[in-house]
Amino acid sequence: MPVLQAVLNGSRPADAHPALPVLARHLARDARAVALHGIASVHVHPRGPDAEETLDPVHVADAVAAIRNEVPHMEIGVTTGRWIQPDPRLRIEAVLAWGRLGMGKPDVCSVNVHEKGWTDVCAAAASVGIGVELGVWTGGDAVTLRTTGIPPGTVRVLAESTVPDPDTAVAEGLRILRALGTLDVPVLLHGEEDGAWPVLEYAMRNNLDTRIGFEDVLVRPDGWLGTGNDDLVETALKLRF
């Protein structure tokens, strides 16, 4: 059965949706809610006291440990996005520190192929036993990955159609998939905003791993605002049948 991952908050501001999980306990609440629908993998963007995204080990540990306490067997992933910490050396230091967090250590982290220092961030994650999700946003990124090779510790590649237009999002996703070719690790295909649901439906029809949640979209396919991450997950699962 293909994987459906729940992406709980992303980079959205705290006021983007009344139910957007920002605090660690809210991320844990949503992880527990989606787990009731059979979800076994979540991706989150930990926040600091100011509600801004952070790679700070203290706050990463708070978020991951809170989720793990509620859903012990959930795969928990976090971001290493350049927009949070532009200096790749400091991103590497953060990832290395995550390896010492015990219960607060993430299982995986996402690393975008287009970001400077991405291979070194991947190596840091692998060195402390954290898996890697490789973010591939364009066909050019896919070519870069094929040229460089899949880094050790990679658990999946994220083929990310960042085109929000619902009429072209699937086509963009297919261009990335074709550029990736055949890989030795699973590929998860997803879209965002108005392109999220068309890409998800395509992925499900073709038995591809995919994802859904407030990081990618706030509304259901009918245009109504989702009531929570569990609502979006439940809606996505209904499209599978």
mmCIF file of C-alpha atoms in Angstrom:
data_model
loop_
_atom_site.group_PDB
_atom_site.id
_atom_site.type_symbol
_atom_site.label_atom_id
_atom_site.label_comp_id
_atom_site.label_asym_id
_atom_site.label_seq_id
_atom_site.Cartn_x
_atom_site.Cartn_y
_atom_site.Cartn_z
ATOM 1 C CA MET A 1 0.000 0.000 0.000
ATOM 2 C CA PRO A 2 1.436 3.427 -0.953
ATOM 3 C CA VAL A 3 2.393 5.769 1.884
ATOM 4 C CA LEU A 4 0.242 8.756 2.813
ATOM 5 C CA GLN A 5 2.275 11.181 4.902
ATOM 6 C CA ALA A 6 0.735 14.016 6.925
ATOM 7 C CA VAL A 7 2.494 17.398 6.753
ATOM 8 C CA LEU A 8 1.131 19.281 9.718
ATOM 9 C CA ASN A 9 2.188 22.931 9.527
ATOM 10 C CA GLY A 10 5.036 23.859 7.175
ATOM 11 C CA SER A 11 6.107 27.491 6.933
ATOM 12 C CA ARG A 12 2.658 28.986 7.330
ATOM 13 C CA PRO A 13 2.262 31.876 9.774
ATOM 14 C CA ALA A 14 0.515 31.052 13.026
ATOM 15 C CA ASP A 15 -2.626 32.934 11.964
ATOM 16 C CA ALA A 16 -2.972 31.164 8.596
ATOM 17 C CA HIS A 17 -5.675 28.870 9.990
ATOM 18 C CA PRO A 18 -7.393 28.693 13.388
ATOM 19 C CA ALA A 19 -6.362 25.044 13.787
ATOM 20 C CA LEU A 20 -2.791 25.321 12.457
ATOM 21 C CA PRO A 21 -0.551 23.444 14.923
ATOM 22 C CA VAL A 22 2.350 25.603 16.060
ATOM 23 C CA LEU A 23 3.146 24.657 19.647
ATOM 24 C CA ALA A 24 4.668 21.255 20.367
ATOM 25 C CA ARG A 25 1.526 20.054 22.145
ATOM 26 C CA HIS A 26 -0.604 21.047 19.155
ATOM 27 C CA LEU A 27 1.654 19.132 16.776
ATOM 28 C CA ALA A 28 1.333 16.128 19.082
ATOM 29 C CA ARG A 29 -2.456 16.538 19.114
ATOM 30 C CA ASP A 30 -2.615 16.541 15.326
ATOM 31 C CA ALA A 31 -0.184 13.630 15.017
ATOM 32 C CA ARG A 32 -2.414 11.601 17.303
ATOM 33 C CA ALA A 33 -5.486 12.597 15.292
ATOM 34 C CA VAL A 34 -4.022 11.553 11.930
ATOM 35 C CA ALA A 35 -2.642 8.335 13.436
ATOM 36 C CA LEU A 36 -6.243 7.316 14.120
ATOM 37 C CA HIS A 37 -6.671 7.282 10.322
ATOM 38 C CA GLY A 38 -3.682 4.971 9.868
ATOM 39 C CA ILE A 39 -1.037 7.604 9.148
ATOM 40 C CA ALA A 40 2.427 6.376 10.148
ATOM 41 C CA SER A 41 4.592 9.333 9.030
ATOM 42 C CA VAL A 42 4.391 13.042 9.820
ATOM 43 C CA HIS A 43 6.533 15.982 8.745
ATOM 44 C CA VAL A 44 6.615 19.099 10.921
ATOM 45 C CA HIS A 45 8.332 22.480 11.154
ATOM 46 C CA PRO A 46 9.184 23.092 14.835
ATOM 47 C CA ARG A 47 8.681 26.630 16.139
ATOM 48 C CA GLY A 48 10.265 28.747 18.825
ATOM 49 C CA PRO A 49 8.481 30.878 21.451
ATOM 50 C CA ASP A 50 7.929 33.557 18.784
ATOM 51 C CA ALA A 51 6.040 30.995 16.618
ATOM 52 C CA GLU A 52 8.760 31.273 13.957
ATOM 53 C CA GLU A 53 10.384 28.199 12.398
ATOM 54 C CA THR A 54 13.608 27.087 14.003
ATOM 55 C CA LEU A 55 16.306 24.442 13.795
ATOM 56 C CA ASP A 56 17.271 25.035 17.440
ATOM 57 C CA PRO A 57 17.752 21.600 19.055
ATOM 58 C CA VAL A 58 15.784 22.676 22.142
ATOM 59 C CA HIS A 59 12.632 23.381 20.173
ATOM 60 C CA VAL A 60 13.111 20.511 17.729
ATOM 61 C CA ALA A 61 13.384 18.186 20.717
ATOM 62 C CA ASP A 62 10.233 19.645 22.281
ATOM 63 C CA ALA A 63 8.192 19.034 19.130
ATOM 64 C CA VAL A 64 9.542 15.573 18.344
ATOM 65 C CA ALA A 65 9.333 14.310 21.928
ATOM 66 C CA ALA A 66 5.766 15.588 22.305
ATOM 67 C CA ILE A 67 4.709 13.715 19.171
ATOM 68 C CA ARG A 68 6.609 10.576 20.139
ATOM 69 C CA ASN A 69 4.983 10.592 23.560
ATOM 70 C CA GLU A 70 1.536 10.585 21.935
ATOM 71 C CA VAL A 71 2.304 8.300 18.973
ATOM 72 C CA PRO A 72 5.374 6.192 19.824
ATOM 73 C CA HIS A 73 5.634 4.372 16.496
ATOM 74 C CA MET A 74 5.125 7.395 14.228
ATOM 75 C CA GLU A 75 7.935 8.318 11.823
ATOM 76 C CA ILE A 76 8.695 11.954 12.652
ATOM 77 C CA GLY A 77 10.381 14.207 10.126
ATOM 78 C CA VAL A 78 11.516 17.832 10.384
ATOM 79 C CA THR A 79 12.838 20.401 7.936
ATOM 80 C CA THR A 80 16.355 21.763 7.402
ATOM 81 C CA GLY A 81 15.192 24.598 5.130
ATOM 82 C CA ARG A 82 17.677 27.258 4.071
ATOM 83 C CA TRP A 83 15.078 29.972 4.658
ATOM 84 C CA ILE A 84 15.270 29.141 8.388
ATOM 85 C CA GLN A 85 19.082 29.101 8.586
ATOM 86 C CA PRO A 86 20.888 30.408 5.472
ATOM 87 C CA ASP A 87 24.364 29.349 6.650
ATOM 88 C CA PRO A 88 24.926 25.691 5.676
ATOM 89 C CA ARG A 89 27.564 25.311 8.406
ATOM 90 C CA LEU A 90 25.013 26.224 11.063
ATOM 91 C CA ARG A 91 22.458 23.883 9.489
ATOM 92 C CA ILE A 92 25.013 21.078 9.753
ATOM 93 C CA GLU A 93 25.735 21.950 13.399
ATOM 94 C CA ALA A 94 22.004 21.846 14.165
ATOM 95 C CA VAL A 95 21.553 18.445 12.523
ATOM 96 C CA LEU A 96 24.539 17.010 14.369
ATOM 97 C CA ALA A 97 23.076 18.294 17.638
ATOM 98 C CA TRP A 98 19.744 16.597 16.858
ATOM 99 C CA GLY A 99 21.552 13.278 17.000
ATOM 100 C CA ARG A 100 22.010 13.749 20.757
ATOM 101 C CA LEU A 101 18.373 14.505 21.563
ATOM 102 C CA GLY A 102 17.289 11.040 22.682
ATOM 103 C CA MET A 103 13.496 10.873 22.581
ATOM 104 C CA GLY A 104 13.512 14.225 20.804
ATOM 105 C CA LYS A 105 15.726 13.029 17.934
ATOM 106 C CA PRO A 106 13.894 13.161 14.578
ATOM 107 C CA ASP A 107 13.680 9.981 12.537
ATOM 108 C CA VAL A 108 14.189 11.845 9.266
ATOM 109 C CA CYS A 109 14.879 15.349 8.002
ATOM 110 C CA SER A 110 14.086 16.920 4.662
ATOM 111 C CA VAL A 111 16.986 18.384 2.655
ATOM 112 C CA ASN A 112 16.350 20.342 -0.540
ATOM 113 C CA VAL A 113 18.642 19.495 -3.422
ATOM 114 C CA HIS A 114 18.719 23.087 -4.715
ATOM 115 C CA GLU A 115 20.116 24.470 -1.437
ATOM 116 C CA LYS A 116 23.812 25.186 -0.987
ATOM 117 C CA GLY A 117 25.559 22.549 1.100
ATOM 118 C CA TRP A 118 22.804 19.952 0.718
ATOM 119 C CA THR A 119 25.170 16.997 0.396
ATOM 120 C CA ASP A 120 26.999 18.003 3.574
ATOM 121 C CA VAL A 121 23.712 18.334 5.470
ATOM 122 C CA CYS A 122 22.778 14.844 4.268
ATOM 123 C CA ALA A 123 26.135 13.482 5.427
ATOM 124 C CA ALA A 124 25.661 15.081 8.845
ATOM 125 C CA ALA A 125 22.221 13.501 9.194
ATOM 126 C CA ALA A 126 23.511 10.071 8.185
ATOM 127 C CA SER A 127 26.393 10.326 10.646
ATOM 128 C CA VAL A 128 23.969 10.635 13.592
ATOM 129 C CA GLY A 129 21.423 8.089 12.378
ATOM 130 C CA ILE A 130 18.816 10.482 10.993
ATOM 131 C CA GLY A 131 17.293 9.505 7.654
ATOM 132 C CA VAL A 132 16.951 11.963 4.775
ATOM 133 C CA GLU A 133 14.044 12.991 2.576
ATOM 134 C CA LEU A 134 15.471 14.707 -0.508
ATOM 135 C CA GLY A 135 13.358 17.600 -1.785
ATOM 136 C CA VAL A 136 13.378 17.858 -5.584
ATOM 137 C CA TRP A 137 11.474 20.933 -6.768
ATOM 138 C CA THR A 138 12.344 21.040 -10.481
ATOM 139 C CA GLY A 139 13.571 18.925 -13.345
ATOM 140 C CA GLY A 140 16.934 20.630 -12.909
ATOM 141 C CA ASP A 141 17.059 19.451 -9.304
ATOM 142 C CA ALA A 142 16.309 15.941 -10.517
ATOM 143 C CA VAL A 143 19.218 16.065 -12.956
ATOM 144 C CA THR A 144 21.478 17.335 -10.156
ATOM 145 C CA LEU A 145 20.443 14.415 -7.969
ATOM 146 C CA ARG A 146 20.995 11.852 -10.691
ATOM 147 C CA THR A 147 24.421 13.332 -11.418
ATOM 148 C CA THR A 148 25.453 13.476 -7.763
ATOM 149 C CA GLY A 149 23.860 10.187 -6.724
ATOM 150 C CA ILE A 150 21.585 9.299 -3.826
ATOM 151 C CA PRO A 151 23.349 10.134 -0.543
ATOM 152 C CA PRO A 152 23.663 7.389 2.108
ATOM 153 C CA GLY A 153 20.798 7.417 4.576
ATOM 154 C CA THR A 154 18.189 8.616 2.090
ATOM 155 C CA VAL A 155 14.782 7.097 2.879
ATOM 156 C CA ARG A 156 12.796 8.755 0.081
ATOM 157 C CA VAL A 157 12.842 11.431 -2.579
ATOM 158 C CA LEU A 158 10.130 14.101 -2.516
ATOM 159 C CA ALA A 159 9.052 15.053 -6.033
ATOM 160 C CA GLU A 160 7.533 18.422 -5.212
ATOM 161 C CA SER A 161 5.375 20.132 -7.806
ATOM 162 C CA THR A 162 5.514 23.732 -6.598
ATOM 163 C CA VAL A 163 3.189 24.979 -9.351
ATOM 164 C CA PRO A 164 -0.030 26.119 -7.624
ATOM 165 C CA ASP A 165 -2.077 26.113 -10.858
ATOM 166 C CA PRO A 166 -4.354 23.030 -10.737
ATOM 167 C CA ASP A 167 -4.284 22.753 -14.536
ATOM 168 C CA THR A 168 -0.500 22.392 -14.764
ATOM 169 C CA ALA A 169 0.577 21.029 -11.360
ATOM 170 C CA VAL A 170 0.297 17.390 -12.400
ATOM 171 C CA ALA A 171 2.229 18.000 -15.620
ATOM 172 C CA GLU A 172 5.028 19.634 -13.621
ATOM 173 C CA GLY A 173 5.087 16.671 -11.241
ATOM 174 C CA LEU A 174 5.367 14.295 -14.176
ATOM 175 C CA ARG A 175 8.275 16.285 -15.610
ATOM 176 C CA ILE A 176 10.119 15.875 -12.308
ATOM 177 C CA LEU A 177 9.339 12.148 -12.174
ATOM 178 C CA ARG A 178 10.617 11.634 -15.724
ATOM 179 C CA ALA A 179 13.796 13.567 -14.930
ATOM 180 C CA LEU A 180 14.369 11.464 -11.816
ATOM 181 C CA GLY A 181 14.110 8.210 -13.739
ATOM 182 C CA THR A 182 14.322 4.948 -11.807
ATOM 183 C CA LEU A 183 15.706 5.277 -8.296
ATOM 184 C CA ASP A 184 16.661 2.783 -5.593
ATOM 185 C CA VAL A 185 14.563 4.624 -2.983
ATOM 186 C CA PRO A 186 10.825 5.409 -2.884
ATOM 187 C CA VAL A 187 9.546 8.604 -4.495
ATOM 188 C CA LEU A 188 6.775 10.625 -2.854
ATOM 189 C CA LEU A 189 4.881 12.927 -5.235
ATOM 190 C CA HIS A 190 2.954 15.935 -3.950
ATOM 191 C CA GLY A 191 1.734 19.413 -4.895
ATOM 192 C CA GLU A 192 0.808 22.558 -3.044
ATOM 193 C CA GLU A 193 -2.063 25.041 -2.730
ATOM 194 C CA ASP A 194 -4.532 24.681 -5.641
ATOM 195 C CA GLY A 195 -2.264 22.050 -7.179
ATOM 196 C CA ALA A 196 -2.185 19.861 -4.065
ATOM 197 C CA TRP A 197 -5.371 17.868 -4.614
ATOM 198 C CA PRO A 198 -4.907 17.203 -8.373
ATOM 199 C CA VAL A 199 -1.363 15.928 -7.728
ATOM 200 C CA LEU A 200 -2.509 13.817 -4.773
ATOM 201 C CA GLU A 201 -5.310 12.275 -6.850
ATOM 202 C CA TYR A 202 -2.853 11.456 -9.638
ATOM 203 C CA ALA A 203 -0.442 9.878 -7.148
ATOM 204 C CA MET A 204 -3.179 7.764 -5.599
ATOM 205 C CA ARG A 205 -4.507 6.597 -8.964
ATOM 206 C CA ASN A 206 -1.001 5.486 -9.882
ATOM 207 C CA ASN A 207 -0.110 3.886 -6.524
ATOM 208 C CA LEU A 208 2.559 6.465 -5.685
ATOM 209 C CA ASP A 209 3.442 7.673 -2.213
ATOM 210 C CA THR A 210 2.017 11.126 -1.498
ATOM 211 C CA ARG A 211 1.192 13.510 1.325
ATOM 212 C CA ILE A 212 -1.412 15.972 2.574
ATOM 213 C CA GLY A 213 -1.834 18.457 5.409
ATOM 214 C CA PHE A 214 -1.832 22.140 6.251
ATOM 215 C CA GLU A 215 1.729 22.599 4.952
ATOM 216 C CA ASP A 216 0.498 21.948 1.423
ATOM 217 C CA VAL A 217 -3.124 23.134 1.416
ATOM 218 C CA LEU A 218 -5.723 24.624 3.764
ATOM 219 C CA VAL A 219 -8.862 23.675 1.854
ATOM 220 C CA ARG A 220 -10.573 20.454 0.827
ATOM 221 C CA PRO A 221 -11.174 19.655 -2.854
ATOM 222 C CA ASP A 222 -14.674 21.173 -2.566
ATOM 223 C CA GLY A 223 -13.115 24.526 -1.684
ATOM 224 C CA TRP A 224 -14.228 24.522 1.944
ATOM 225 C CA LEU A 225 -11.610 25.262 4.582
ATOM 226 C CA GLY A 226 -10.372 22.063 6.197
ATOM 227 C CA THR A 227 -11.246 21.802 9.864
ATOM 228 C CA GLY A 228 -7.912 20.210 10.750
ATOM 229 C CA ASN A 229 -5.110 18.018 9.471
ATOM 230 C CA ASP A 230 -7.213 14.973 10.302
ATOM 231 C CA ASP A 231 -9.995 16.352 8.088
ATOM 232 C CA LEU A 232 -7.612 16.688 5.143
ATOM 233 C CA VAL A 233 -6.227 13.193 5.743
ATOM 234 C CA GLU A 234 -9.703 11.683 5.953
ATOM 235 C CA THR A 235 -10.657 13.444 2.717
ATOM 236 C CA ALA A 236 -7.516 12.164 0.990
ATOM 237 C CA LEU A 237 -8.151 8.594 2.100
ATOM 238 C CA LYS A 238 -11.654 8.701 0.654
ATOM 239 C CA LEU A 239 -10.131 9.548 -2.735
ATOM 240 C CA ARG A 240 -8.189 6.289 -2.619
ATOM 241 C CA PHE A 241 -11.326 4.219 -3.053
#
